[in-house]
């Protein structure tokens, strides 16, 4: 009986090890009309206007931990209803460009990235990697206010999956 239970547990662990989710992408542009190059990013920070301060805290902590600035991507989801009036997209893009001149903010018009990747809390930080075929996968995600516990969880997920299946 013990042997079967042990085998079952090993089977569950094996399933978890290979159950990395594919990260679904779309063409996004930032406030300066530059297209996103998904393969350049290892960390995705998704935040709304209301959670931008929490996202900035995450960004600063990631930089302090040695994550390179150009490997962090910031995405701002905008629901469809915000873009229904004529000129709304241009106004929103101009406003983002005025408020944030240096950091590229990629705009998720209609929340396509949010919906297909089942993101429901902000800010969300997603750790990405690509496999040998340049397919992008989600290694882990955390949501909400920064804490060392959440950061450690994210890096633990990164190390465990990285050693088994991926290389950069």
mmCIF file of C-alpha atoms in Angstrom:
data_model
loop_
_atom_site.group_PDB
_atom_site.id
_atom_site.type_symbol
_atom_site.label_atom_id
_atom_site.label_comp_id
_atom_site.label_asym_id
_atom_site.label_seq_id
_atom_site.Cartn_x
_atom_site.Cartn_y
_atom_site.Cartn_z
ATOM 1 C CA UNK A 1 0.000 0.000 0.000
ATOM 2 C CA UNK A 2 2.831 2.386 0.861
ATOM 3 C CA UNK A 3 4.472 1.791 -2.499
ATOM 4 C CA UNK A 4 1.307 2.733 -4.403
ATOM 5 C CA UNK A 5 0.858 5.905 -2.359
ATOM 6 C CA UNK A 6 4.485 6.867 -2.945
ATOM 7 C CA UNK A 7 4.093 6.230 -6.681
ATOM 8 C CA UNK A 8 0.932 8.332 -6.768
ATOM 9 C CA UNK A 9 2.699 11.234 -5.036
ATOM 10 C CA UNK A 10 5.592 11.026 -7.497
ATOM 11 C CA UNK A 11 3.089 11.045 -10.357
ATOM 12 C CA UNK A 12 1.444 14.212 -9.010
ATOM 13 C CA UNK A 13 4.823 15.905 -8.635
ATOM 14 C CA UNK A 14 5.741 14.987 -12.200
ATOM 15 C CA UNK A 15 2.486 16.469 -13.480
ATOM 16 C CA UNK A 16 3.186 19.696 -11.582
ATOM 17 C CA UNK A 17 6.697 19.861 -13.016
ATOM 18 C CA UNK A 18 5.431 19.735 -16.582
ATOM 19 C CA UNK A 19 2.274 21.783 -16.105
ATOM 20 C CA UNK A 20 3.883 25.093 -16.945
ATOM 21 C CA UNK A 21 1.340 27.289 -18.669
ATOM 22 C CA UNK A 22 1.877 28.765 -22.076
ATOM 23 C CA UNK A 23 1.693 32.535 -21.830
ATOM 24 C CA UNK A 24 -0.635 33.847 -24.509
ATOM 25 C CA UNK A 25 0.531 37.003 -26.234
ATOM 26 C CA UNK A 26 -0.932 39.654 -28.478
ATOM 27 C CA UNK A 27 0.581 42.529 -30.364
ATOM 28 C CA UNK A 28 0.773 45.449 -27.942
ATOM 29 C CA UNK A 29 2.213 48.920 -28.419
ATOM 30 C CA UNK A 30 3.497 51.299 -25.808
ATOM 31 C CA UNK A 31 2.753 54.985 -25.337
ATOM 32 C CA UNK A 32 5.390 55.805 -27.992
ATOM 33 C CA UNK A 33 3.837 53.423 -30.563
ATOM 34 C CA UNK A 34 6.638 50.851 -30.282
ATOM 35 C CA UNK A 35 5.578 47.197 -30.532
ATOM 36 C CA UNK A 36 6.296 44.800 -27.702
ATOM 37 C CA UNK A 37 8.979 42.164 -28.167
ATOM 38 C CA UNK A 38 7.796 39.522 -25.726
ATOM 39 C CA UNK A 39 10.955 37.427 -25.903
ATOM 40 C CA UNK A 40 12.997 40.280 -24.379
ATOM 41 C CA UNK A 41 11.152 40.219 -21.060
ATOM 42 C CA UNK A 42 11.438 37.907 -18.079
ATOM 43 C CA UNK A 43 9.107 39.808 -15.723
ATOM 44 C CA UNK A 44 5.700 41.225 -16.629
ATOM 45 C CA UNK A 45 4.157 43.808 -14.291
ATOM 46 C CA UNK A 46 0.452 44.331 -14.915
ATOM 47 C CA UNK A 47 -1.239 47.192 -13.119
ATOM 48 C CA UNK A 48 -4.116 49.601 -13.369
ATOM 49 C CA UNK A 49 -4.152 53.309 -12.616
ATOM 50 C CA UNK A 50 -5.367 52.464 -9.109
ATOM 51 C CA UNK A 51 -2.523 50.000 -8.414
ATOM 52 C CA UNK A 52 0.363 51.851 -10.077
ATOM 53 C CA UNK A 53 1.997 52.728 -6.729
ATOM 54 C CA UNK A 54 2.058 49.060 -5.709
ATOM 55 C CA UNK A 55 3.488 48.196 -9.135
ATOM 56 C CA UNK A 56 6.196 50.853 -8.755
ATOM 57 C CA UNK A 57 7.132 49.305 -5.420
ATOM 58 C CA UNK A 58 7.395 45.886 -7.107
ATOM 59 C CA UNK A 59 9.472 47.394 -9.912
ATOM 60 C CA UNK A 60 11.875 49.072 -7.495
ATOM 61 C CA UNK A 61 12.249 45.894 -5.433
ATOM 62 C CA UNK A 62 12.930 43.823 -8.569
ATOM 63 C CA UNK A 63 15.594 46.322 -9.642
ATOM 64 C CA UNK A 64 17.130 46.240 -6.147
ATOM 65 C CA UNK A 65 17.256 42.428 -6.360
ATOM 66 C CA UNK A 66 19.326 42.647 -9.555
ATOM 67 C CA UNK A 67 16.652 42.220 -12.225
ATOM 68 C CA UNK A 68 17.646 44.338 -15.220
ATOM 69 C CA UNK A 69 15.392 47.270 -16.065
ATOM 70 C CA UNK A 70 15.037 46.207 -19.697
ATOM 71 C CA UNK A 71 13.794 42.735 -18.733
ATOM 72 C CA UNK A 72 10.747 44.145 -16.901
ATOM 73 C CA UNK A 73 7.661 44.903 -18.983
ATOM 74 C CA UNK A 74 4.802 47.063 -17.689
ATOM 75 C CA UNK A 75 1.314 46.465 -19.077
ATOM 76 C CA UNK A 76 -1.700 48.692 -18.470
ATOM 77 C CA UNK A 77 -5.027 46.958 -19.179
ATOM 78 C CA UNK A 78 -7.801 49.185 -20.482
ATOM 79 C CA UNK A 79 -11.367 47.896 -20.817
ATOM 80 C CA UNK A 80 -13.232 48.301 -24.101
ATOM 81 C CA UNK A 81 -15.711 50.790 -22.663
ATOM 82 C CA UNK A 82 -12.879 53.302 -22.117
ATOM 83 C CA UNK A 83 -12.164 53.477 -25.838
ATOM 84 C CA UNK A 84 -15.685 53.741 -27.251
ATOM 85 C CA UNK A 85 -15.702 57.495 -27.790
ATOM 86 C CA UNK A 86 -13.840 58.908 -30.766
ATOM 87 C CA UNK A 87 -10.336 60.018 -29.937
ATOM 88 C CA UNK A 88 -10.282 58.141 -26.631
ATOM 89 C CA UNK A 89 -7.323 55.928 -27.565
ATOM 90 C CA UNK A 90 -5.257 58.903 -28.661
ATOM 91 C CA UNK A 91 -6.127 60.827 -25.488
ATOM 92 C CA UNK A 92 -5.256 57.851 -23.263
ATOM 93 C CA UNK A 93 -1.973 57.202 -25.067
ATOM 94 C CA UNK A 94 -1.025 60.895 -24.883
ATOM 95 C CA UNK A 95 -1.872 61.010 -21.177
ATOM 96 C CA UNK A 96 0.270 57.938 -20.449
ATOM 97 C CA UNK A 97 3.141 59.419 -22.498
ATOM 98 C CA UNK A 98 2.855 62.681 -20.547
ATOM 99 C CA UNK A 99 2.784 60.971 -17.137
ATOM 100 C CA UNK A 100 5.467 58.381 -17.862
ATOM 101 C CA UNK A 101 8.148 59.578 -20.235
ATOM 102 C CA UNK A 102 10.909 57.023 -19.627
ATOM 103 C CA UNK A 103 9.382 53.640 -18.812
ATOM 104 C CA UNK A 104 7.533 52.015 -21.720
ATOM 105 C CA UNK A 105 3.950 51.195 -20.741
ATOM 106 C CA UNK A 106 2.363 48.670 -23.089
ATOM 107 C CA UNK A 107 -1.368 49.218 -23.431
ATOM 108 C CA UNK A 108 -3.682 46.211 -23.440
ATOM 109 C CA UNK A 109 -6.664 47.686 -25.317
ATOM 110 C CA UNK A 110 -9.774 45.674 -24.515
ATOM 111 C CA UNK A 111 -7.925 43.599 -21.887
ATOM 112 C CA UNK A 112 -7.052 40.770 -24.302
ATOM 113 C CA UNK A 113 -3.878 39.737 -22.451
ATOM 114 C CA UNK A 114 -5.694 39.967 -19.136
ATOM 115 C CA UNK A 115 -8.605 37.795 -20.203
ATOM 116 C CA UNK A 116 -6.743 35.071 -22.084
ATOM 117 C CA UNK A 117 -4.151 34.650 -19.301
ATOM 118 C CA UNK A 118 -6.826 34.793 -16.561
ATOM 119 C CA UNK A 119 -5.439 37.738 -14.637
ATOM 120 C CA UNK A 120 -7.959 39.013 -12.121
ATOM 121 C CA UNK A 121 -5.986 40.918 -9.479
ATOM 122 C CA UNK A 122 -3.642 43.897 -9.731
ATOM 123 C CA UNK A 123 -0.803 44.356 -9.636
ATOM 124 C CA UNK A 124 0.180 40.957 -11.011
ATOM 125 C CA UNK A 125 3.802 40.029 -11.559
ATOM 126 C CA UNK A 126 4.412 37.166 -13.986
ATOM 127 C CA UNK A 127 7.714 35.408 -14.482
ATOM 128 C CA UNK A 128 8.278 34.296 -18.080
ATOM 129 C CA UNK A 129 10.722 32.100 -19.930
ATOM 130 C CA UNK A 130 11.023 30.765 -23.434
ATOM 131 C CA UNK A 131 11.811 27.234 -24.503
ATOM 132 C CA UNK A 132 14.024 25.981 -27.334
ATOM 133 C CA UNK A 133 11.274 26.759 -29.870
ATOM 134 C CA UNK A 134 11.006 30.378 -28.599
ATOM 135 C CA UNK A 135 7.549 29.719 -27.144
ATOM 136 C CA UNK A 136 6.844 31.846 -24.087
ATOM 137 C CA UNK A 137 5.763 30.171 -20.859
ATOM 138 C CA UNK A 138 4.631 31.429 -17.488
ATOM 139 C CA UNK A 139 6.827 30.053 -14.717
ATOM 140 C CA UNK A 140 4.934 31.688 -11.880
ATOM 141 C CA UNK A 141 2.882 34.674 -10.786
ATOM 142 C CA UNK A 142 2.120 36.646 -7.673
ATOM 143 C CA UNK A 143 -0.437 39.375 -7.025
ATOM 144 C CA UNK A 144 -0.887 42.298 -4.699
ATOM 145 C CA UNK A 145 1.429 44.308 -2.488
ATOM 146 C CA UNK A 146 5.122 43.427 -2.482
ATOM 147 C CA UNK A 147 6.429 41.147 0.242
ATOM 148 C CA UNK A 148 9.649 39.180 0.548
ATOM 149 C CA UNK A 149 7.549 36.033 0.851
ATOM 150 C CA UNK A 150 5.916 36.663 -2.551
ATOM 151 C CA UNK A 151 9.245 37.511 -4.159
ATOM 152 C CA UNK A 152 10.842 34.363 -2.736
ATOM 153 C CA UNK A 153 7.953 32.275 -4.069
ATOM 154 C CA UNK A 154 8.475 33.739 -7.528
ATOM 155 C CA UNK A 155 12.225 33.072 -7.508
ATOM 156 C CA UNK A 156 11.692 29.569 -6.116
ATOM 157 C CA UNK A 157 9.337 28.792 -9.010
ATOM 158 C CA UNK A 158 11.886 30.200 -11.416
ATOM 159 C CA UNK A 159 14.732 28.046 -10.116
ATOM 160 C CA UNK A 160 12.745 24.825 -9.999
ATOM 161 C CA UNK A 161 11.342 25.115 -13.525
ATOM 162 C CA UNK A 162 14.464 26.637 -15.013
ATOM 163 C CA UNK A 163 16.603 23.694 -13.939
ATOM 164 C CA UNK A 164 14.183 21.138 -15.348
ATOM 165 C CA UNK A 165 12.914 22.428 -18.644
ATOM 166 C CA UNK A 166 14.211 25.768 -19.846
ATOM 167 C CA UNK A 167 17.217 27.739 -20.839
ATOM 168 C CA UNK A 168 17.537 31.416 -21.748
#
